[in-house]
CSV table of C-alpha atoms in Angstrom, one decimal:
chain,number,residue,atom,x,y,z
A,160,MET,CA,-29.5,74.3,-80.5
A,161,TRP,CA,-31.5,74.0,-77.2
A,162,ALA,CA,-34.7,73.9,-79.2
A,163,VAL,CA,-33.5,71.0,-81.3
A,164,LYS,CA,-32.5,69.1,-78.1
A,165,ARG,CA,-35.9,69.7,-76.5
A,166,ARG,CA,-37.6,68.4,-79.7
A,167,LEU,CA,-35.3,65.3,-79.7
A,168,LEU,CA,-36.1,64.6,-76.0
A,169,ALA,CA,-39.8,65.0,-76.6
A,170,VAL,CA,-39.9,62.2,-79.2
A,171,PRO,CA,-39.2,59.4,-76.7
A,172,ALA,CA,-41.7,60.9,-74.3
A,173,LEU,CA,-44.4,60.9,-76.9
A,174,LEU,CA,-43.5,57.3,-77.8
A,175,VAL,CA,-43.8,56.3,-74.1
A,176,LEU,CA,-47.2,57.9,-73.9
A,177,ALA,CA,-48.4,56.3,-77.1
A,178,LEU,CA,-47.2,52.9,-75.8
A,179,GLY,CA,-49.0,53.5,-72.6
A,180,TRP,CA,-52.3,54.0,-74.4
A,181,VAL,CA,-51.8,50.9,-76.4
A,182,VAL,CA,-50.2,48.5,-73.9
A,183,GLY,CA,-52.2,49.7,-70.9
A,184,PRO,CA,-55.6,48.0,-71.8
A,185,LEU,CA,-53.8,44.9,-73.0
A,186,SER,CA,-51.9,44.4,-69.7
A,187,ALA,CA,-54.9,45.1,-67.5
A,188,PRO,CA,-56.3,42.0,-65.7
A,189,ALA,CA,-58.5,40.1,-68.1
A,190,ARG,CA,-60.6,38.9,-65.2
A,191,ALA,CA,-62.1,42.4,-64.9
A,192,GLU,CA,-64.0,41.7,-68.1
A,193,GLU,CA,-65.4,38.3,-66.9
A,194,ARG,CA,-69.0,38.2,-65.5
A,195,ILE,CA,-71.8,35.7,-65.0
A,196,PRO,CA,-75.0,37.2,-66.7
A,197,SER,CA,-77.2,34.4,-65.4
A,198,TYR,CA,-76.9,31.7,-62.7
A,199,GLU,CA,-79.9,29.4,-62.2
A,200,VAL,CA,-80.1,26.6,-59.7
A,201,GLU,CA,-82.9,23.9,-59.3
A,202,VAL,CA,-83.0,21.7,-56.2
A,203,ASP,CA,-85.4,18.8,-56.0
A,204,VAL,CA,-86.0,17.3,-52.6
A,205,ARG,CA,-86.6,13.5,-52.8
A,206,THR,CA,-88.5,11.4,-50.4
A,207,ASP,CA,-85.4,9.5,-49.3
A,208,GLY,CA,-83.8,12.7,-48.0
A,209,THR,CA,-81.4,13.2,-50.8
A,210,LEU,CA,-81.3,16.2,-53.2
A,211,HIS,CA,-80.8,16.4,-56.9
A,212,VAL,CA,-79.2,19.7,-58.0
A,213,ARG,CA,-79.0,21.2,-61.5
A,214,GLU,CA,-76.9,24.3,-62.0
A,215,GLU,CA,-76.9,26.3,-65.2
A,216,VAL,CA,-74.0,28.8,-65.3
A,217,ASP,CA,-74.0,31.4,-68.1
A,218,TYR,CA,-70.3,32.5,-68.0
A,219,ASP,CA,-68.9,35.4,-70.1
A,220,PHE,CA,-65.1,35.2,-70.4
A,221,GLY,CA,-65.0,38.3,-72.5
A,222,SER,CA,-61.7,38.5,-74.4
A,223,ALA,CA,-59.9,36.4,-71.8
A,224,GLU,CA,-58.6,33.0,-72.9
A,225,ARG,CA,-59.6,30.5,-70.2
A,226,HIS,CA,-59.6,26.7,-70.0
A,227,GLY,CA,-63.0,26.6,-68.2
A,228,ILE,CA,-64.6,27.2,-64.9
A,229,PHE,CA,-64.2,26.1,-61.3
A,230,ARG,CA,-67.1,25.2,-59.0
A,231,THR,CA,-66.3,25.0,-55.3
A,232,ILE,CA,-68.8,23.3,-53.0
A,233,PRO,CA,-68.2,23.2,-49.2
A,234,VAL,CA,-68.7,19.5,-48.1
A,235,ARG,CA,-67.2,19.5,-44.6
A,236,TYR,CA,-68.5,21.4,-41.6
A,237,THR,CA,-67.5,21.3,-37.9
A,238,TYR,CA,-70.1,19.4,-36.0
A,239,ASP,CA,-68.7,19.3,-32.5
A,240,ASP,CA,-65.3,19.1,-30.7
A,241,GLU,CA,-64.8,15.6,-32.0
A,242,TYR,CA,-66.6,15.1,-35.4
A,243,ASP,CA,-67.0,16.8,-38.7
A,244,ARG,CA,-70.3,16.7,-40.7
A,245,VAL,CA,-69.7,15.6,-44.3
A,246,ILE,CA,-71.8,16.2,-47.4
A,247,GLU,CA,-71.6,13.5,-50.1
A,248,ILE,CA,-71.7,14.5,-53.8
A,249,SER,CA,-72.3,11.8,-56.3
A,250,GLY,CA,-73.4,11.3,-59.9
A,251,LEU,CA,-71.7,14.4,-61.2
A,252,ARG,CA,-72.4,15.2,-64.9
A,253,VAL,CA,-71.4,18.4,-66.8
A,254,VAL,CA,-72.3,19.5,-70.3
A,255,SER,CA,-71.9,22.7,-72.2
A,256,THR,CA,-74.8,23.8,-74.4
A,257,THR,CA,-72.6,26.1,-76.3
A,258,GLY,CA,-69.9,23.6,-77.2
A,259,ALA,CA,-67.3,24.6,-74.7
A,260,PRO,CA,-65.0,21.8,-73.4
A,261,SER,CA,-66.7,20.1,-70.5
A,262,GLN,CA,-64.2,17.6,-69.2
A,263,VAL,CA,-64.5,17.2,-65.4
A,264,GLU,CA,-61.8,16.8,-62.7
A,265,THR,CA,-62.6,16.8,-59.0
A,266,SER,CA,-60.4,17.2,-55.9
A,267,GLU,CA,-60.9,17.9,-52.3
A,268,GLU,CA,-59.1,21.0,-51.0
A,269,GLY,CA,-59.5,21.6,-47.3
A,270,ALA,CA,-63.3,21.4,-46.5
A,271,SER,CA,-64.5,21.9,-50.1
A,272,LEU,CA,-64.9,19.8,-53.2
A,273,VAL,CA,-63.4,21.6,-56.2
A,274,ILE,CA,-64.9,20.8,-59.7
A,275,ARG,CA,-62.7,21.8,-62.6
A,276,VAL,CA,-64.6,22.0,-65.9
A,277,GLY,CA,-62.8,22.4,-69.2
A,278,ASP,CA,-59.9,21.2,-71.3
A,279,PRO,CA,-56.3,21.8,-70.0
A,280,ASP,CA,-55.1,21.8,-73.6
A,281,ARG,CA,-57.7,24.2,-75.0
A,282,THR,CA,-58.9,27.7,-74.2
A,283,VAL,CA,-62.2,29.4,-74.8
A,284,SER,CA,-63.3,33.0,-74.7
A,285,GLY,CA,-66.7,34.8,-75.0
A,286,ARG,CA,-70.0,33.6,-73.5
A,287,HIS,CA,-70.6,29.9,-72.7
A,288,THR,CA,-73.1,28.0,-70.8
A,289,TYR,CA,-72.3,25.1,-68.5
A,290,VAL,CA,-74.9,22.7,-66.9
A,291,LEU,CA,-74.0,20.7,-63.8
A,292,ASP,CA,-76.1,17.8,-62.5
A,293,TYR,CA,-75.3,16.0,-59.2
A,294,ASP,CA,-76.9,14.3,-56.2
A,295,VAL,CA,-76.4,15.3,-52.6
A,296,ARG,CA,-76.7,13.2,-49.5
A,297,GLY,CA,-76.5,14.4,-45.9
A,298,ALA,CA,-77.7,18.0,-46.5
A,299,MET,CA,-81.0,17.7,-44.6
A,300,ASN,CA,-81.6,18.4,-40.9
A,301,SER,CA,-84.4,17.0,-38.8
A,302,PHE,CA,-86.0,18.8,-35.9
A,303,SER,CA,-89.0,18.1,-33.6
A,304,ASP,CA,-91.5,20.3,-35.5
A,305,TYR,CA,-90.0,20.4,-39.0
A,306,ASP,CA,-87.4,19.0,-41.4
A,307,GLU,CA,-85.0,21.4,-43.1
A,308,VAL,CA,-83.1,21.7,-46.4
A,309,TYR,CA,-80.2,24.0,-46.0
A,310,TRP,CA,-78.1,24.4,-49.1
A,311,ASN,CA,-75.5,26.9,-50.4
A,312,ALA,CA,-77.1,26.9,-53.9
A,313,ILE,CA,-74.8,29.6,-55.4
A,314,GLY,CA,-71.4,29.4,-53.7
A,315,ALA,CA,-69.6,32.4,-52.5
A,316,GLU,CA,-66.3,31.4,-54.2
A,317,TRP,CA,-67.0,32.9,-57.6
A,318,GLU,CA,-64.4,35.5,-58.6
A,319,ALA,CA,-66.7,37.1,-61.2
A,320,PRO,CA,-69.8,39.1,-60.4
A,321,ILE,CA,-73.2,37.6,-61.0
A,322,ASP,CA,-75.8,39.8,-62.8
A,323,ARG,CA,-78.8,37.7,-61.7
A,324,GLY,CA,-78.9,34.6,-59.5
A,325,THR,CA,-82.0,32.4,-59.1
A,326,VAL,CA,-82.6,29.4,-56.9
A,327,ARG,CA,-85.7,27.2,-57.2
A,328,VAL,CA,-86.4,24.5,-54.5
A,329,ALA,CA,-89.2,21.9,-55.0
A,330,GLY,CA,-90.3,19.5,-52.4
A,331,PRO,CA,-92.6,16.4,-52.4
A,332,VAL,CA,-95.2,18.2,-50.3
A,333,ASP,CA,-96.2,21.8,-49.7
A,334,LEU,CA,-93.4,23.7,-48.0
A,335,ALA,CA,-93.9,25.0,-44.5
A,336,ASP,CA,-91.5,28.0,-44.7
A,337,ALA,CA,-88.5,29.3,-46.6
A,338,LEU,CA,-85.7,31.8,-46.2
A,339,CYS,CA,-83.0,32.9,-48.6
A,340,PHE,CA,-79.8,34.8,-47.8
A,341,ALA,CA,-77.6,36.7,-50.2
A,342,GLY,CA,-74.1,38.0,-49.9
A,343,PRO,CA,-70.7,36.7,-48.7
A,344,ASP,CA,-70.2,33.6,-46.7
A,345,GLY,CA,-72.1,33.9,-43.4
A,346,SER,CA,-74.3,36.8,-44.5
A,347,GLY,CA,-77.8,37.1,-42.9
A,348,GLN,CA,-79.1,39.6,-45.5
A,349,SER,CA,-82.4,38.4,-47.1
A,350,ALA,CA,-82.5,38.0,-50.9
A,351,ASP,CA,-84.3,40.5,-53.1
A,352,SER,CA,-87.1,38.1,-53.9
A,353,VAL,CA,-88.4,35.1,-52.0
A,354,VAL,CA,-91.7,33.6,-53.4
A,355,ARG,CA,-93.2,30.4,-51.9
A,356,GLU,CA,-96.1,28.7,-53.8
A,357,GLY,CA,-97.1,25.3,-52.6
A,358,ARG,CA,-94.3,22.8,-53.1
A,359,VAL,CA,-92.0,25.4,-54.7
A,360,VAL,CA,-90.0,28.3,-53.4
A,361,THR,CA,-88.0,30.7,-55.7
A,362,CYS,CA,-85.3,33.1,-54.6
A,363,ALA,CA,-83.7,35.7,-56.7
A,364,GLU,CA,-81.0,38.3,-56.3
A,365,GLU,CA,-79.7,41.0,-58.6
A,366,ALA,CA,-76.1,42.1,-59.0
A,367,LEU,CA,-74.3,39.8,-56.7
A,368,PRO,CA,-70.7,41.0,-56.4
A,369,ALA,CA,-67.7,38.7,-56.6
A,370,TYR,CA,-67.4,36.2,-53.7
A,371,ALA,CA,-71.1,36.5,-52.9
A,372,GLY,CA,-73.8,33.8,-53.2
A,373,LEU,CA,-77.3,32.6,-52.4
A,374,THR,CA,-78.2,30.2,-49.5
A,375,VAL,CA,-81.7,28.7,-49.1
A,376,SER,CA,-83.3,27.3,-45.9
A,377,VAL,CA,-86.6,25.5,-46.6
A,378,ALA,CA,-88.8,23.9,-43.9
A,379,LEU,CA,-90.9,20.8,-44.7
A,380,PRO,CA,-93.6,19.2,-42.4
A,381,PRO,CA,-92.0,16.6,-40.1
A,382,GLY,CA,-92.1,13.2,-41.6
A,383,ALA,CA,-92.6,14.4,-45.2
A,384,VAL,CA,-89.3,12.9,-46.2
A,385,ALA,CA,-87.1,10.3,-44.6
A,386,VAL,CA,-84.3,12.4,-43.2
A,387,PRO,CA,-81.2,10.2,-42.6
A,388,PRO,CA,-78.9,11.0,-39.7
A,389,PRO,CA,-76.0,13.3,-40.4
A,390,ILE,CA,-72.8,11.8,-41.9
A,391,LEU,CA,-70.1,12.2,-39.3
A,392,GLU,CA,-66.4,11.6,-39.5
A,393,GLU,CA,-64.1,11.8,-36.5
A,394,ARG,CA,-61.7,14.6,-36.7
A,395,PHE,CA,-58.0,13.6,-36.4
A,396,SER,CA,-56.1,14.8,-33.3
A,397,VAL,CA,-53.0,13.6,-31.6
A,398,ALA,CA,-54.7,13.3,-28.2
A,399,ARG,CA,-57.4,11.0,-29.7
A,400,ALA,CA,-54.9,9.1,-31.7
A,401,PHE,CA,-53.2,8.0,-28.5
A,402,ALA,CA,-56.3,7.7,-26.3
A,403,VAL,CA,-56.8,4.4,-24.5
A,404,THR,CA,-59.7,2.6,-26.1
A,405,PRO,CA,-60.4,-1.1,-26.7
A,406,TRP,CA,-59.0,-0.7,-30.3
A,407,THR,CA,-55.9,1.1,-29.3
A,408,ALA,CA,-55.3,-1.2,-26.4
A,409,ALA,CA,-55.7,-4.3,-28.6
A,410,ALA,CA,-53.3,-2.7,-31.2
A,411,ALA,CA,-50.7,-1.9,-28.6
A,412,LEU,CA,-50.9,-5.4,-27.2
A,413,ALA,CA,-50.5,-6.9,-30.7
A,414,ILE,CA,-47.5,-4.7,-31.3
A,415,LEU,CA,-46.0,-5.7,-28.0
A,416,VAL,CA,-46.5,-9.4,-28.6
A,417,GLY,CA,-45.2,-9.1,-32.1
A,418,SER,CA,-42.1,-7.2,-31.0
A,419,LEU,CA,-41.3,-9.6,-28.2
A,420,GLY,CA,-41.8,-12.5,-30.6
A,421,GLY,CA,-39.5,-10.9,-33.1
A,422,ILE,CA,-36.8,-10.2,-30.5
A,423,GLY,CA,-37.1,-13.8,-29.2
A,424,TYR,CA,-36.7,-15.2,-32.7
A,425,LEU,CA,-33.6,-13.1,-33.3
A,426,LEU,CA,-32.1,-14.2,-30.0
A,427,TRP,CA,-32.9,-17.8,-30.8
A,428,SER,CA,-31.6,-17.7,-34.4
A,429,ARG,CA,-28.8,-15.2,-34.2
A,430,GLY,CA,-28.1,-14.1,-30.7
A,431,ARG,CA,-26.7,-17.3,-29.2
A,432,ASP,CA,-23.0,-18.1,-29.0
A,433,ARG,CA,-21.6,-20.5,-31.5
A,434,ARG,CA,-19.2,-23.4,-31.3
A,435,TYR,CA,-17.4,-25.8,-33.6
A,436,ARG,CA,-19.3,-29.0,-34.0
A,437,GLY,CA,-17.4,-31.9,-32.5
A,438,GLN,CA,-14.7,-29.7,-31.1
A,439,VAL,CA,-13.7,-29.2,-27.5
A,440,PRO,CA,-15.3,-26.0,-26.3
A,441,GLY,CA,-12.8,-23.1,-26.4
A,442,LEU,CA,-10.4,-24.8,-28.8
A,443,LEU,CA,-9.9,-24.0,-32.5
A,444,PRO,CA,-9.7,-26.7,-35.2
A,445,ALA,CA,-6.2,-27.6,-36.2
A,446,PRO,CA,-4.9,-26.0,-39.3
A,447,GLY,CA,-6.4,-27.6,-42.4
A,448,GLN,CA,-9.1,-29.3,-40.3
A,449,GLY,CA,-12.6,-28.3,-41.6
A,450,ALA,CA,-15.3,-27.9,-38.9
A,451,ASP,CA,-18.8,-26.6,-39.1
A,452,ASP,CA,-20.1,-24.3,-36.4
A,453,GLU,CA,-23.5,-24.5,-34.6
A,454,PRO,CA,-25.4,-22.4,-32.1
A,455,LEU,CA,-24.6,-23.2,-28.5
A,456,PRO,CA,-27.6,-25.2,-27.1
A,457,LEU,CA,-29.6,-23.6,-24.4
A,458,PHE,CA,-28.9,-24.6,-20.8
A,459,THR,CA,-25.5,-25.8,-21.7
A,460,ASP,CA,-22.5,-25.4,-19.3
A,461,PRO,CA,-20.5,-22.7,-21.1
A,462,SER,CA,-17.2,-23.6,-19.3
A,463,GLY,CA,-14.3,-24.7,-21.5
A,464,PRO,CA,-10.9,-26.2,-20.9
A,465,VAL,CA,-8.5,-24.6,-18.5
A,466,GLU,CA,-6.0,-22.3,-20.1
A,467,PHE,CA,-2.6,-22.0,-18.5
A,468,ALA,CA,-1.4,-19.1,-20.5
A,469,PRO,CA,-3.2,-15.9,-21.5
A,470,PRO,CA,-4.2,-15.5,-25.1
A,471,ASP,CA,-1.7,-14.1,-27.5
A,472,ASP,CA,-0.7,-10.5,-27.0
A,473,ILE,CA,-2.4,-10.2,-23.6
A,474,ARG,CA,-0.1,-10.1,-20.6
A,475,PRO,CA,-0.8,-11.5,-17.2
A,476,GLY,CA,-0.8,-8.1,-15.5
A,477,LEU,CA,-3.3,-6.8,-18.0
A,478,VAL,CA,-5.6,-9.9,-17.5
A,479,GLY,CA,-5.5,-9.4,-13.7
A,480,THR,CA,-6.3,-5.8,-14.0
A,481,LEU,CA,-9.2,-6.5,-16.3
A,482,ILE,CA,-10.7,-9.1,-14.0
A,483,ASP,CA,-10.9,-7.0,-10.9
A,484,GLU,CA,-10.2,-3.5,-12.3
A,485,GLN,CA,-7.3,-3.0,-9.9
A,486,ALA,CA,-3.5,-3.3,-10.3
A,487,ASN,CA,-2.7,-5.5,-7.3
A,488,PRO,CA,0.8,-6.6,-6.1
A,489,LEU,CA,-0.1,-10.0,-7.6
A,490,ASP,CA,-0.5,-8.4,-11.0
A,491,VAL,CA,2.9,-6.8,-10.6
A,492,THR,CA,4.5,-10.1,-9.6
A,493,ALA,CA,2.9,-11.8,-12.6
A,494,THR,CA,4.3,-9.0,-14.8
A,495,ILE,CA,7.8,-9.6,-13.4
A,496,VAL,CA,7.6,-13.3,-14.1
A,497,ASP,CA,6.3,-12.6,-17.6
A,498,LEU,CA,9.1,-10.3,-18.4
A,499,ALA,CA,11.6,-12.9,-17.2
A,500,VAL,CA,9.9,-15.6,-19.3
A,501,ARG,CA,10.2,-13.4,-22.4
A,502,GLY,CA,13.8,-12.6,-21.7
A,503,TYR,CA,13.5,-9.0,-20.6
A,504,LEU,CA,14.5,-9.8,-17.0
A,505,HIS,CA,16.8,-12.3,-15.3
A,506,ILE,CA,15.8,-13.7,-12.0
A,507,GLU,CA,18.5,-15.6,-10.0
A,508,GLU,CA,18.2,-17.6,-6.8
A,509,LEU,CA,20.9,-16.8,-4.3
A,510,PRO,CA,22.4,-18.9,-1.5
A,511,SER,CA,21.1,-18.6,2.0
A,512,CYS,CA,21.9,-15.3,3.5
A,513,ARG,CA,23.1,-15.2,7.1
A,514,ALA,CA,23.3,-12.2,9.1
A,515,ARG,CA,26.9,-11.0,9.6
A,516,ALA,CA,28.2,-10.1,13.0
A,517,GLY,CA,27.6,-6.5,13.7
A,518,SER,CA,25.2,-6.1,10.7
A,519,PRO,CA,21.7,-5.1,11.2
A,520,ALA,CA,19.3,-7.9,11.3
A,521,GLY,CA,18.1,-9.0,7.8
A,522,THR,CA,20.6,-6.7,6.0
A,523,GLY,CA,21.0,-7.8,2.4
A,524,CYS,CA,18.5,-10.7,2.6
A,525,SER,CA,15.3,-11.0,0.6
A,526,SER,CA,14.1,-14.4,1.8
A,527,SER,CA,11.1,-16.5,1.0
A,528,ALA,CA,11.3,-19.8,3.0
A,529,GLY,CA,15.0,-19.1,3.6
A,530,ARG,CA,15.8,-18.7,-0.2
A,531,PRO,CA,17.0,-15.3,-1.1
A,532,THR,CA,16.5,-14.1,-4.6
A,533,ARG,CA,17.6,-11.0,-6.5
A,534,THR,CA,16.5,-9.2,-9.6
A,535,ALA,CA,18.1,-6.9,-12.0
A,536,TRP,CA,16.7,-3.7,-10.4
A,537,ALA,CA,17.6,-4.6,-6.8
A,538,THR,CA,20.8,-2.5,-6.8
A,539,SER,CA,20.3,-1.3,-3.3
A,540,ALA,CA,20.6,-4.7,-1.7
A,541,ARG,CA,23.6,-4.9,0.7
A,542,CYS,CA,24.0,-8.7,0.7
A,543,TRP,CA,25.7,-8.8,-2.7
A,544,PRO,CA,28.4,-6.6,-4.3
A,545,PRO,CA,27.6,-4.2,-7.2
A,546,SER,CA,29.5,-6.6,-9.5
A,547,SER,CA,26.8,-9.2,-9.1
A,548,ARG,CA,25.9,-11.3,-12.2
A,549,THR,CA,22.4,-10.0,-12.2
A,550,ALA,CA,21.8,-7.6,-15.1
A,551,ALA,CA,18.9,-6.4,-17.2
A,552,ARG,CA,19.0,-7.2,-20.8
């Protein structure tokens, strides 16, 4: 019985091993099969200081299904603390001598120009050849005793290894000197072969690994070509964006004048008080009387008619407190009168109050010019009995 179980458990294990042999190679990264058997570059130096570059890339995709290739060319370098040096690429043309799709799409990513070659709707596999032609401006350097062509002929951005890379540089006159560096970006290792013959220098390197390339530095006699000055672009920074210069000062002044003008226009058109045309200031038109409003003219006396009563729902004590931000006795007196006017209090004038014999002076008298008065809450007055007619409603 145990033997049968062991045999039954062994069947799935054998299936897993078999699937591992079959699926393993299929799931391995297909890029491991890709390689570049040959990469040839020709650089022609023109008398106006520009370069014409022709690249022939023999790319073997193996069994991988790819849309095409990417060519990355550095076009921006740090020149100093303020500027970047820019290389201009123009006249780009791409063909495939093996019939692979050769549509071109370019974009700038960081400091590099990325050239996408291929069809996004079609894939290819196997070995194909792509030929790129383009012109370069701004790649030459001028020194006191020589002029230099410095060019990353085979970029160090290729993910596939290169079996053999060759760079040929031709000048309009005999070349003074030449160097060629092989390896990753920034490498100072000399290439396997550097041959200079008259106006031509040829560099070659065998077995370049992934992310390794070839860079050439060729010296020409001074004045052999018209070397233009480097193309510089100011690097953006917040400090320089707000630096005081004639341009920034003029822009700030223009913004200030425009802002003040806009504020003045808004104040003139919408910020002034309005009044009813033909109406006494401060008064509303009668019910049913139509009246148009208009902005209050400038330098006009804003005073209106005298009002003998506060506006509706605003009491005298409240008005007095709002005016001087204090509750004065005057405000309290005005509130008493207002309460009496609205029927909440009864104020009654009393006959003259004379001091009685033996009574303390002024007892029971609240006099103003000899006219005593009493209010509903004056219950402590001694001049009148508790049964007085004064009462709060």
